[in-house]
């Protein structure tokens, strides 16, 4: 009976040692799982994804190049929805309102023009001097209001193109 009691105590000690060893292995496995998640997170942060779909206008860095956090890598424009910046005089301002539908004409050469539907999305609160690049048939006013007009692009409109607006 004493040998049986000794064997029972040895069995309990072995089971206790085994449980402690299992806990250690489980904790090591949990630590390894945490390390794996951290590395996966770091790898995910290494992939560069543009927040918008569009056309790359300018590349500031090349593939494989080391860069700093916060440094721009490229300039992207949504070419499907473009904005025309137009200027209206104080006299015209009373006929212009937000959400108004207008006709936009894009210049495609000497006499070629194409008509697009546009919608006024922004009107400046302050006047500014007429930009030097604005060339209108009428006499230019000294002070004008800037207006942004949203235009759906059919693929033919490019950034920097000149156009004309007819307010309805």
PDB file of N, CA, C and O in Angstrom, residues 4 20-21 24 27 37 42 48 55 57-58 60 64 71 89 100 103 109-110 127 134 138-139 141 144 146 152 159 163:
ATOM      1  N   UNK A   4       1.980   1.778  -3.483  1.00  0.00           N
ATOM      2  CA  UNK A   4       0.866   2.295  -4.256  1.00  0.00           C
ATOM      3  C   UNK A   4       0.665   3.779  -3.977  1.00  0.00           C
ATOM      4  O   UNK A   4       0.430   4.570  -4.907  1.00  0.00           O
ATOM      5  N   UNK A  20       1.776  21.960 -16.400  1.00  0.00           N
ATOM      6  CA  UNK A  20       2.586  23.179 -16.437  1.00  0.00           C
ATOM      7  C   UNK A  20       3.314  23.300 -17.779  1.00  0.00           C
ATOM      8  O   UNK A  20       3.410  24.384 -18.350  1.00  0.00           O
ATOM      9  N   UNK A  21       3.820  22.187 -18.282  1.00  0.00           N
ATOM     10  CA  UNK A  21       4.494  22.187 -19.579  1.00  0.00           C
ATOM     11  C   UNK A  21       3.525  22.545 -20.702  1.00  0.00           C
ATOM     12  O   UNK A  21       3.871  23.304 -21.620  1.00  0.00           O
ATOM     13  N   UNK A  24       2.848  26.251 -20.693  1.00  0.00           N
ATOM     14  CA  UNK A  24       3.980  26.973 -21.272  1.00  0.00           C
ATOM     15  C   UNK A  24       3.947  26.917 -22.794  1.00  0.00           C
ATOM     16  O   UNK A  24       4.173  27.920 -23.475  1.00  0.00           O
ATOM     17  N   UNK A  27       1.103  29.089 -24.052  1.00  0.00           N
ATOM     18  CA  UNK A  27       1.462  30.504 -23.974  1.00  0.00           C
ATOM     19  C   UNK A  27       2.468  30.866 -25.067  1.00  0.00           C
ATOM     20  O   UNK A  27       2.376  31.938 -25.666  1.00  0.00           O
ATOM     21  N   UNK A  37       0.461  37.892 -36.323  1.00  0.00           N
ATOM     22  CA  UNK A  37      -0.490  38.961 -36.628  1.00  0.00           C
ATOM     23  C   UNK A  37       0.221  40.306 -36.786  1.00  0.00           C
ATOM     24  O   UNK A  37      -0.146  41.109 -37.646  1.00  0.00           O
ATOM     25  N   UNK A  42       2.181  44.506 -40.501  1.00  0.00           N
ATOM     26  CA  UNK A  42       3.273  45.276 -41.102  1.00  0.00           C
ATOM     27  C   UNK A  42       3.327  45.075 -42.616  1.00  0.00           C
ATOM     28  O   UNK A  42       3.535  46.024 -43.372  1.00  0.00           O
ATOM     29  N   UNK A  48       0.851  49.637 -50.959  1.00  0.00           N
ATOM     30  CA  UNK A  48       0.343  50.981 -51.209  1.00  0.00           C
ATOM     31  C   UNK A  48      -0.888  50.875 -52.087  1.00  0.00           C
ATOM     32  O   UNK A  48      -0.846  50.300 -53.176  1.00  0.00           O
ATOM     33  N   UNK A  55      -6.617  58.414 -62.648  1.00  0.00           N
ATOM     34  CA  UNK A  55      -5.462  58.417 -63.519  1.00  0.00           C
ATOM     35  C   UNK A  55      -4.283  59.038 -62.793  1.00  0.00           C
ATOM     36  O   UNK A  55      -4.435  60.097 -62.185  1.00  0.00           O
ATOM     37  N   UNK A  57      -1.354  61.267 -62.558  1.00  0.00           N
ATOM     38  CA  UNK A  57      -0.901  62.436 -63.306  1.00  0.00           C
ATOM     39  C   UNK A  57       0.607  62.615 -63.190  1.00  0.00           C
ATOM     40  O   UNK A  57       1.271  62.945 -64.166  1.00  0.00           O
ATOM     41  N   UNK A  58       1.131  62.426 -61.987  1.00  0.00           N
ATOM     42  CA  UNK A  58       2.554  62.618 -61.737  1.00  0.00           C
ATOM     43  C   UNK A  58       3.034  61.560 -60.761  1.00  0.00           C
ATOM     44  O   UNK A  58       2.360  61.275 -59.779  1.00  0.00           O
ATOM     45  N   UNK A  60       5.984  60.685 -58.100  1.00  0.00           N
ATOM     46  CA  UNK A  60       7.053  61.303 -57.321  1.00  0.00           C
ATOM     47  C   UNK A  60       8.087  60.281 -56.852  1.00  0.00           C
ATOM     48  O   UNK A  60       9.146  60.659 -56.369  1.00  0.00           O
ATOM     49  N   UNK A  64      10.099  50.235 -55.759  1.00  0.00           N
ATOM     50  CA  UNK A  64      11.275  49.750 -55.057  1.00  0.00           C
ATOM     51  C   UNK A  64      12.069  50.840 -54.358  1.00  0.00           C
ATOM     52  O   UNK A  64      13.003  50.551 -53.616  1.00  0.00           O
ATOM     53  N   UNK A  71       5.391  61.266 -47.264  1.00  0.00           N
ATOM     54  CA  UNK A  71       5.854  61.822 -48.544  1.00  0.00           C
ATOM     55  C   UNK A  71       4.906  61.352 -49.647  1.00  0.00           C
ATOM     56  O   UNK A  71       4.605  60.175 -49.748  1.00  0.00           O
ATOM     57  N   UNK A  89     -18.889  87.782 -63.634  1.00  0.00           N
ATOM     58  CA  UNK A  89     -18.815  89.155 -63.128  1.00  0.00           C
ATOM     59  C   UNK A  89     -19.911  89.368 -62.094  1.00  0.00           C
ATOM     60  O   UNK A  89     -20.825  88.546 -61.936  1.00  0.00           O
ATOM     61  N   UNK A 100     -27.534  74.717 -60.287  1.00  0.00           N
ATOM     62  CA  UNK A 100     -28.039  75.112 -61.602  1.00  0.00           C
ATOM     63  C   UNK A 100     -27.358  74.294 -62.694  1.00  0.00           C
ATOM     64  O   UNK A 100     -26.164  74.050 -62.662  1.00  0.00           O
ATOM     65  N   UNK A 103     -24.642  74.703 -69.717  1.00  0.00           N
ATOM     66  CA  UNK A 103     -24.038  74.058 -70.881  1.00  0.00           C
ATOM     67  C   UNK A 103     -22.560  74.418 -70.900  1.00  0.00           C
ATOM     68  O   UNK A 103     -22.194  75.582 -70.774  1.00  0.00           O
ATOM     69  N   UNK A 109      -9.997  72.571 -80.887  1.00  0.00           N
ATOM     70  CA  UNK A 109      -9.261  73.085 -82.034  1.00  0.00           C
ATOM     71  C   UNK A 109      -9.836  74.415 -82.468  1.00  0.00           C
ATOM     72  O   UNK A 109     -10.557  75.066 -81.723  1.00  0.00           O
ATOM     73  N   UNK A 110      -9.539  74.803 -83.694  1.00  0.00           N
ATOM     74  CA  UNK A 110      -9.931  76.124 -84.195  1.00  0.00           C
ATOM     75  C   UNK A 110     -11.444  76.335 -84.120  1.00  0.00           C
ATOM     76  O   UNK A 110     -11.912  77.302 -83.544  1.00  0.00           O
ATOM     77  N   UNK A 127     -14.845  88.206 -54.156  1.00  0.00           N
ATOM     78  CA  UNK A 127     -14.395  88.552 -55.503  1.00  0.00           C
ATOM     79  C   UNK A 127     -12.886  88.436 -55.573  1.00  0.00           C
ATOM     80  O   UNK A 127     -12.194  88.440 -54.560  1.00  0.00           O
ATOM     81  N   UNK A 134      -7.783  84.225 -68.574  1.00  0.00           N
ATOM     82  CA  UNK A 134      -9.176  84.276 -69.016  1.00  0.00           C
ATOM     83  C   UNK A 134      -9.290  85.232 -70.192  1.00  0.00           C
ATOM     84  O   UNK A 134      -8.948  86.400 -70.085  1.00  0.00           O
ATOM     85  N   UNK A 138     -16.390  89.324 -74.482  1.00  0.00           N
ATOM     86  CA  UNK A 138     -16.814  90.589 -73.862  1.00  0.00           C
ATOM     87  C   UNK A 138     -15.641  91.245 -73.171  1.00  0.00           C
ATOM     88  O   UNK A 138     -14.609  90.616 -72.909  1.00  0.00           O
ATOM     89  N   UNK A 139     -15.825  92.509 -72.830  1.00  0.00           N
ATOM     90  CA  UNK A 139     -14.781  93.217 -72.089  1.00  0.00           C
ATOM     91  C   UNK A 139     -14.671  92.591 -70.707  1.00  0.00           C
ATOM     92  O   UNK A 139     -15.680  92.321 -70.056  1.00  0.00           O
ATOM     93  N   UNK A 141     -14.170  92.086 -66.780  1.00  0.00           N
ATOM     94  CA  UNK A 141     -14.434  92.878 -65.575  1.00  0.00           C
ATOM     95  C   UNK A 141     -13.199  92.830 -64.688  1.00  0.00           C
ATOM     96  O   UNK A 141     -12.410  91.888 -64.752  1.00  0.00           O
ATOM     97  N   UNK A 144     -14.194  89.460 -60.318  1.00  0.00           N
ATOM     98  CA  UNK A 144     -15.066  88.357 -60.717  1.00  0.00           C
ATOM     99  C   UNK A 144     -15.215  87.382 -59.556  1.00  0.00           C
ATOM    100  O   UNK A 144     -14.447  87.407 -58.592  1.00  0.00           O
ATOM    101  N   UNK A 146     -15.337  83.279 -58.658  1.00  0.00           N
ATOM    102  CA  UNK A 146     -14.993  81.960 -59.183  1.00  0.00           C
ATOM    103  C   UNK A 146     -16.182  81.024 -58.991  1.00  0.00           C
ATOM    104  O   UNK A 146     -16.893  81.096 -57.989  1.00  0.00           O
ATOM    105  N   UNK A 152     -19.500  65.595 -66.365  1.00  0.00           N
ATOM    106  CA  UNK A 152     -19.222  64.175 -66.582  1.00  0.00           C
ATOM    107  C   UNK A 152     -18.306  64.058 -67.790  1.00  0.00           C
ATOM    108  O   UNK A 152     -18.622  64.567 -68.868  1.00  0.00           O
ATOM    109  N   UNK A 159      -7.288  67.575 -68.444  1.00  0.00           N
ATOM    110  CA  UNK A 159      -6.996  68.659 -67.511  1.00  0.00           C
ATOM    111  C   UNK A 159      -6.321  69.804 -68.247  1.00  0.00           C
ATOM    112  O   UNK A 159      -5.459  69.586 -69.099  1.00  0.00           O
ATOM    113  N   UNK A 163     -12.526  76.003 -72.089  1.00  0.00           N
ATOM    114  CA  UNK A 163     -13.920  75.783 -72.402  1.00  0.00           C
ATOM    115  C   UNK A 163     -14.722  77.060 -72.200  1.00  0.00           C
ATOM    116  O   UNK A 163     -14.196  78.087 -71.823  1.00  0.00           O
TER     117      UNK A 163
END
